[in-house]
XYZ file of N, CA and C in Angstrom:
462
model
N -22.387 -32.877 3.193
C -23.747 -32.480 2.872
C -23.998 -31.015 3.280
N -23.620 -30.642 4.507
C -23.809 -29.249 4.948
C -23.027 -28.285 4.072
N -21.825 -28.714 3.644
C -21.006 -27.854 2.808
C -21.671 -27.633 1.447
N -22.258 -28.676 0.886
C -22.976 -28.548 -0.398
C -24.161 -27.598 -0.251
N -24.846 -27.662 0.874
C -25.964 -26.740 1.129
C -25.449 -25.299 1.217
N -24.305 -25.119 1.865
C -23.725 -23.778 1.962
C -23.388 -23.251 0.573
N -22.800 -24.090 -0.278
C -22.460 -23.651 -1.631
C -23.709 -23.185 -2.384
N -24.813 -23.882 -2.173
C -26.054 -23.526 -2.875
C -26.595 -22.177 -2.420
N -26.402 -21.853 -1.148
C -26.970 -20.596 -0.640
C -25.894 -19.571 -0.288
N -24.753 -19.658 -0.991
C -23.634 -18.765 -0.698
C -24.014 -17.298 -0.923
N -24.917 -17.041 -1.849
C -25.353 -15.662 -2.100
C -25.930 -15.009 -0.861
N -26.828 -15.696 -0.173
C -27.435 -15.116 1.025
C -26.427 -15.044 2.168
N -25.497 -15.979 2.225
C -24.464 -15.964 3.263
C -23.587 -14.722 3.091
N -23.205 -14.428 1.843
C -22.396 -13.228 1.573
C -23.204 -11.978 1.855
N -24.439 -11.952 1.390
C -25.292 -10.770 1.574
C -25.474 -10.458 3.064
N -25.614 -11.485 3.886
C -25.785 -11.304 5.330
C -24.478 -10.959 6.033
N -23.369 -11.074 5.326
C -22.073 -10.784 5.943
C -21.598 -11.878 6.878
N -22.140 -13.066 6.716
C -21.721 -14.193 7.548
C -20.299 -14.603 7.181
N -19.646 -15.250 8.090
C -18.327 -15.792 7.813
C -18.385 -17.308 7.753
N -17.364 -17.896 7.186
C -17.227 -19.346 7.131
C -15.875 -19.672 7.752
N -15.871 -20.582 8.713
C -14.626 -21.014 9.325
C -14.516 -22.526 9.153
N -13.415 -22.951 8.536
C -13.173 -24.368 8.270
C -11.928 -24.768 9.064
N -12.087 -25.752 9.943
C -10.917 -26.168 10.730
C -10.779 -27.677 10.750
N -9.560 -28.106 10.991
C -9.263 -29.528 11.041
C -7.765 -29.747 10.934
N -7.390 -31.005 10.941
C -5.989 -31.411 10.874
C -5.397 -30.977 9.534
N -4.098 -30.673 9.537
C -3.420 -30.333 8.285
C -3.608 -31.435 7.249
N -3.833 -31.017 6.007
C -3.925 -31.968 4.901
C -5.281 -32.610 4.708
N -6.326 -32.089 5.380
C -7.654 -32.715 5.266
C -8.615 -31.939 4.363
N -8.111 -30.959 3.609
C -8.934 -30.309 2.590
C -9.518 -28.953 2.928
N -9.022 -28.304 3.968
C -9.583 -26.995 4.353
C -9.407 -25.959 3.246
N -8.200 -25.840 2.735
C -7.930 -24.860 1.682
C -8.706 -25.216 0.425
N -8.780 -26.495 0.104
C -9.535 -26.932 -1.075
C -11.010 -26.518 -0.955
N -11.591 -26.661 0.223
C -12.982 -26.252 0.424
C -13.134 -24.741 0.284
N -12.174 -23.984 0.809
C -12.220 -22.522 0.680
C -12.155 -22.116 -0.791
N -11.264 -22.736 -1.548
C -11.144 -22.443 -2.983
C -12.429 -22.839 -3.701
N -13.030 -23.944 -3.309
C -14.293 -24.387 -3.895
C -15.387 -23.327 -3.691
N -15.435 -22.746 -2.511
C -16.407 -21.668 -2.252
C -16.122 -20.444 -3.123
N -14.850 -20.086 -3.262
C -14.496 -18.939 -4.103
C -14.933 -19.191 -5.545
N -14.682 -20.388 -6.043
C -15.104 -20.719 -7.416
C -16.601 -20.534 -7.574
N -17.350 -20.964 -6.586
C -18.810 -20.828 -6.634
C -19.217 -19.352 -6.621
N -18.553 -18.560 -5.810
C -18.847 -17.129 -5.718
C -18.620 -16.458 -7.075
N -17.509 -16.782 -7.727
C -17.204 -16.202 -9.040
C -18.171 -16.749 -10.096
N -18.470 -18.044 -10.006
C -19.370 -18.700 -10.966
C -20.750 -18.044 -11.001
N -21.270 -17.695 -9.844
C -22.610 -17.089 -9.824
C -22.533 -15.563 -9.823
N -21.306 -15.071 -10.103
C -21.076 -13.642 -10.318
C -21.486 -12.767 -9.135
N -21.252 -13.265 -7.917
C -21.515 -12.444 -6.741
C -20.446 -11.375 -6.585
N -19.274 -11.693 -7.050
C -18.198 -10.699 -7.111
C -17.252 -11.165 -8.197
N -16.563 -10.253 -8.795
C -15.625 -10.604 -9.848
C -14.213 -10.516 -9.288
N -13.436 -11.527 -9.571
C -12.072 -11.581 -9.036
C -11.240 -10.392 -9.505
N -11.568 -9.831 -10.664
C -10.758 -8.721 -11.178
C -11.177 -7.356 -10.631
N -12.273 -7.302 -9.876
C -12.668 -6.028 -9.272
C -11.589 -5.585 -8.295
N -11.378 -4.262 -8.173
C -10.336 -3.789 -7.252
C -10.544 -4.277 -5.820
N -11.778 -4.403 -5.430
C -12.051 -4.876 -4.069
C -12.766 -6.218 -4.129
N -12.438 -7.027 -5.107
C -13.097 -8.309 -5.302
C -12.748 -9.327 -4.236
N -11.790 -10.172 -4.539
C -11.419 -11.279 -3.661
C -9.941 -11.160 -3.291
N -9.661 -11.274 -2.003
C -8.279 -11.348 -1.532
C -8.125 -12.689 -0.822
N -7.126 -13.458 -1.238
C -6.801 -14.746 -0.624
C -5.398 -14.623 -0.052
N -5.272 -14.772 1.252
C -3.968 -14.637 1.911
C -3.730 -15.789 2.880
N -2.505 -16.234 2.959
C -2.090 -17.148 4.023
C -1.834 -16.266 5.239
N -2.309 -16.675 6.394
C -2.250 -15.824 7.588
C -0.843 -15.291 7.860
N 0.173 -16.133 7.767
C 1.537 -15.694 8.021
C 2.005 -14.637 7.032
N 1.639 -14.786 5.769
C 1.979 -13.805 4.738
C 1.221 -12.509 5.002
N -0.033 -12.651 5.401
C -0.850 -11.472 5.705
C -0.211 -10.660 6.838
N 0.258 -11.332 7.860
C 0.915 -10.635 8.972
C 2.165 -9.893 8.503
N 2.919 -10.508 7.597
C 4.097 -9.835 7.056
C 3.660 -8.621 6.241
N 2.627 -8.782 5.415
C 2.123 -7.663 4.618
C 1.670 -6.516 5.511
N 0.994 -6.846 6.600
C 0.501 -5.832 7.536
C 1.683 -5.015 8.075
N 2.784 -5.682 8.388
C 3.932 -4.955 8.935
C 4.598 -4.066 7.876
N 4.357 -4.338 6.590
C 4.935 -3.528 5.511
C 4.147 -2.255 5.225
N 2.902 -2.160 5.707
C 2.096 -0.962 5.475
C 2.605 0.198 6.321
N 2.349 1.422 5.842
C 2.785 2.629 6.558
C 2.048 2.814 7.881
N 0.773 2.438 7.901
C -0.015 2.648 9.118
C -1.105 1.591 9.210
N -1.685 1.470 10.401
C -2.789 0.524 10.594
C -3.966 0.844 9.694
N -4.204 2.123 9.456
C -5.367 2.519 8.652
C -5.263 1.951 7.247
N -4.074 1.956 6.650
C -3.908 1.460 5.288
C -4.240 -0.021 5.162
N -3.649 -0.858 6.009
C -3.908 -2.285 5.871
C -5.326 -2.633 6.285
N -5.837 -1.956 7.304
C -7.227 -2.203 7.701
C -8.170 -1.889 6.560
N -7.893 -0.822 5.837
C -8.732 -0.437 4.705
C -8.700 -1.501 3.612
N -7.516 -1.953 3.248
C -7.388 -2.950 2.183
C -8.125 -4.235 2.536
N -7.861 -4.765 3.716
C -8.438 -6.054 4.082
C -9.882 -5.955 4.573
N -10.310 -4.781 4.970
C -11.681 -4.636 5.466
C -12.677 -4.335 4.361
N -12.225 -3.739 3.267
C -13.164 -3.288 2.245
C -13.365 -4.261 1.091
N -12.491 -5.253 0.931
C -12.677 -6.179 -0.191
C -13.992 -6.939 -0.005
N -14.567 -7.374 -1.120
C -15.857 -8.067 -1.060
C -15.761 -9.429 -0.370
N -14.714 -10.172 -0.695
C -14.513 -11.501 -0.115
C -13.061 -11.594 0.349
N -12.873 -11.939 1.608
C -11.533 -12.124 2.154
C -11.397 -13.575 2.594
N -10.320 -14.212 2.139
C -10.023 -15.580 2.558
C -8.687 -15.546 3.282
N -8.689 -16.031 4.522
C -7.462 -16.118 5.310
C -7.217 -17.595 5.584
N -6.161 -18.103 4.993
C -5.838 -19.518 5.085
C -4.819 -19.750 6.189
N -5.030 -20.799 6.950
C -4.048 -21.284 7.919
C -3.867 -20.380 9.146
N -4.984 -19.952 9.746
C -4.890 -19.263 11.038
C -4.294 -20.226 12.055
N -3.430 -19.718 12.908
C -2.777 -20.580 13.894
C -3.155 -20.250 15.324
N -3.977 -19.212 15.510
C -4.414 -18.873 16.857
C -3.541 -17.859 17.560
N -2.581 -17.261 16.847
C -1.705 -16.279 17.476
C -1.664 -14.967 16.685
N -2.643 -14.742 15.854
C -2.662 -13.578 14.971
C -3.411 -12.399 15.601
N -3.005 -12.000 16.803
C -3.704 -10.915 17.503
C -3.700 -9.630 16.683
N -2.696 -9.430 15.867
C -2.588 -8.220 15.042
C -3.756 -8.109 14.044
N -4.376 -9.225 13.698
C -5.456 -9.219 12.709
C -6.837 -8.972 13.325
N -6.936 -8.992 14.639
C -8.239 -8.858 15.297
C -8.984 -7.586 14.886
N -8.340 -6.407 14.811
C -9.091 -5.211 14.397
C -9.751 -5.363 13.025
N -9.084 -6.081 12.118
C -9.645 -6.300 10.786
C -10.895 -7.172 10.876
N -10.845 -8.231 11.681
C -12.022 -9.083 11.850
C -13.171 -8.279 12.460
N -12.883 -7.463 13.459
C -13.914 -6.648 14.107
C -14.550 -5.703 13.091
N -13.710 -5.065 12.283
C -14.209 -4.122 11.274
C -15.067 -4.834 10.229
N -14.634 -6.010 9.774
C -15.414 -6.763 8.772
C -16.760 -7.199 9.361
N -16.750 -7.668 10.606
C -18.011 -8.078 11.230
C -18.957 -6.894 11.362
N -18.437 -5.752 11.778
C -19.279 -4.557 11.949
C -19.879 -4.118 10.616
N -19.114 -4.278 9.535
C -19.588 -3.866 8.206
C -20.333 -4.988 7.483
N -20.469 -6.148 8.148
C -21.123 -7.325 7.554
C -20.468 -7.719 6.236
N -19.146 -7.821 6.280
C -18.364 -8.217 5.112
C -17.985 -9.686 5.237
N -18.283 -10.448 4.202
C -18.077 -11.891 4.171
C -16.591 -12.250 4.206
N -16.270 -13.343 4.890
C -14.914 -13.882 4.858
C -14.955 -15.391 5.027
N -13.870 -16.004 4.603
C -13.642 -17.436 4.805
C -12.301 -17.530 5.526
N -12.244 -18.311 6.578
C -10.977 -18.538 7.277
C -10.790 -20.036 7.470
N -9.546 -20.469 7.409
C -9.231 -21.864 7.700
C -8.181 -21.900 8.804
N -8.177 -22.968 9.549
C -7.185 -23.129 10.611
C -7.249 -24.515 11.205
N -6.293 -24.814 12.032
C -6.261 -26.141 12.661
C -6.995 -26.168 13.997
N -7.257 -24.993 14.576
C -7.906 -24.937 15.888
C -9.414 -24.730 15.770
N -10.149 -25.377 16.658
C -11.574 -25.074 16.804
C -11.665 -23.709 17.497
N -12.730 -22.942 17.251
C -12.843 -21.621 17.883
C -12.631 -21.636 19.395
N -13.114 -22.672 20.075
C -12.984 -22.721 21.535
C -11.530 -22.903 21.978
N -10.643 -23.272 21.064
C -9.236 -23.490 21.410
C -8.406 -22.210 21.349
N -8.982 -21.125 20.860
C -8.252 -19.857 20.815
C -8.136 -19.319 22.239
N -6.952 -18.811 22.592
C -6.697 -18.326 23.942
C -7.382 -17.010 24.252
N -7.255 -16.566 25.490
C -7.896 -15.325 25.935
C -7.415 -14.098 25.168
N -6.146 -14.103 24.723
C -5.648 -12.966 23.949
C -6.324 -12.879 22.579
N -6.959 -13.958 22.174
C -7.678 -14.008 20.891
C -9.191 -14.057 21.107
N -9.654 -13.636 22.273
C -11.072 -13.730 22.640
C -11.982 -13.056 21.607
N -11.618 -11.864 21.138
C -12.465 -11.161 20.167
C -12.624 -11.960 18.883
N -11.540 -12.554 18.417
C -11.617 -13.381 17.217
C -12.391 -14.662 17.512
N -12.092 -15.290 18.628
C -12.767 -16.542 19.012
C -14.282 -16.343 19.039
N -14.738 -15.253 19.651
C -16.176 -15.002 19.759
C -16.806 -14.780 18.386
N -16.063 -14.155 17.476
C -16.593 -13.929 16.130
C -16.606 -15.218 15.312
N -15.579 -16.032 15.460
C -15.546 -17.304 14.732
C -16.685 -18.220 15.163
N -17.070 -18.144 16.433
C -18.175 -18.974 16.922
C -19.487 -18.625 16.219
N -19.587 -17.402 15.692
C -20.811 -16.954 15.005
C -20.820 -17.320 13.520
N -19.755 -17.922 13.039
C -19.641 -18.268 11.617
C -20.327 -19.595 11.311
N -20.421 -19.870 10.033
C -20.780 -21.212 9.583
C -19.507 -22.027 9.762
N -19.522 -22.995 10.660
C -18.309 -23.737 11.005
C -18.357 -25.128 10.394
N -17.255 -25.492 9.757
C -17.116 -26.817 9.164
C -15.832 -27.435 9.679
N -15.887 -28.721 9.974
C -14.723 -29.447 10.481
C -14.349 -30.509 9.459
N -13.096 -30.475 9.019
C -12.615 -31.541 8.153
C -12.086 -32.656 9.057
N -12.116 -33.858 8.562
C -11.659 -34.968 9.399
C -10.828 -35.932 8.561
N -10.244 -36.869 9.240
C -9.427 -37.874 8.574
C -7.954 -37.597 8.797
N -7.147 -38.338 8.083
C -5.705 -38.152 8.168
C -5.234 -37.316 6.990
N -4.067 -36.769 7.126
C -3.531 -35.900 6.086
C -3.448 -36.622 4.750
N -3.890 -35.951 3.706
C -3.826 -36.484 2.358
C -2.656 -35.886 1.575
N -1.856 -35.071 2.250
C -0.701 -34.471 1.570
C 0.330 -35.520 1.280
N 0.889 -35.402 0.103
C 1.951 -36.326 -0.281
C 3.292 -35.749 0.189
N 4.154 -36.589 0.717
C 5.442 -36.066 1.172
C 6.235 -35.488 0.005
N 6.984 -34.441 0.281
C 7.817 -33.839 -0.742
C 8.940 -34.812 -1.128
N 9.250 -34.823 -2.386
C 10.335 -35.686 -2.827
C 11.566 -34.827 -3.105
N 12.695 -35.388 -2.864
C 13.949 -34.671 -3.137
C 14.572 -35.228 -4.389
N 15.253 -34.394 -5.100
C 15.913 -34.826 -6.340
C 17.345 -35.180 -6.084
């Protein structure tokens, strides 16, 4: 119910620069909910996916690899800080390298969606800056058991 209410007022959430953090056990629909929000954002034309700074969707581990491929911190911070909507899927609580980007997005009131398995209070002291920012987000918890189907081998 709260998630449906968020979808209805996603325009004001983006305009205010609020973040959305969805956490829960693997396989309980966190990524699906994030994609659902993105669809709504595009549907009501708050941003266009084809805009140069429209929507970036990254898996946290891939994002960390991409960050290491940039020439300097300024380049990657610029890319990830200036896009209209940033989605970071599968935070694991050890992405200290991404903290400057979160700080910059919060300061600029830039909307983001993040998913992870940890509740904000479970992030360690080395992630304090991120933990404190996640606590200020619209937080949703998925529940239940994993709905992922096991991979089959041929």
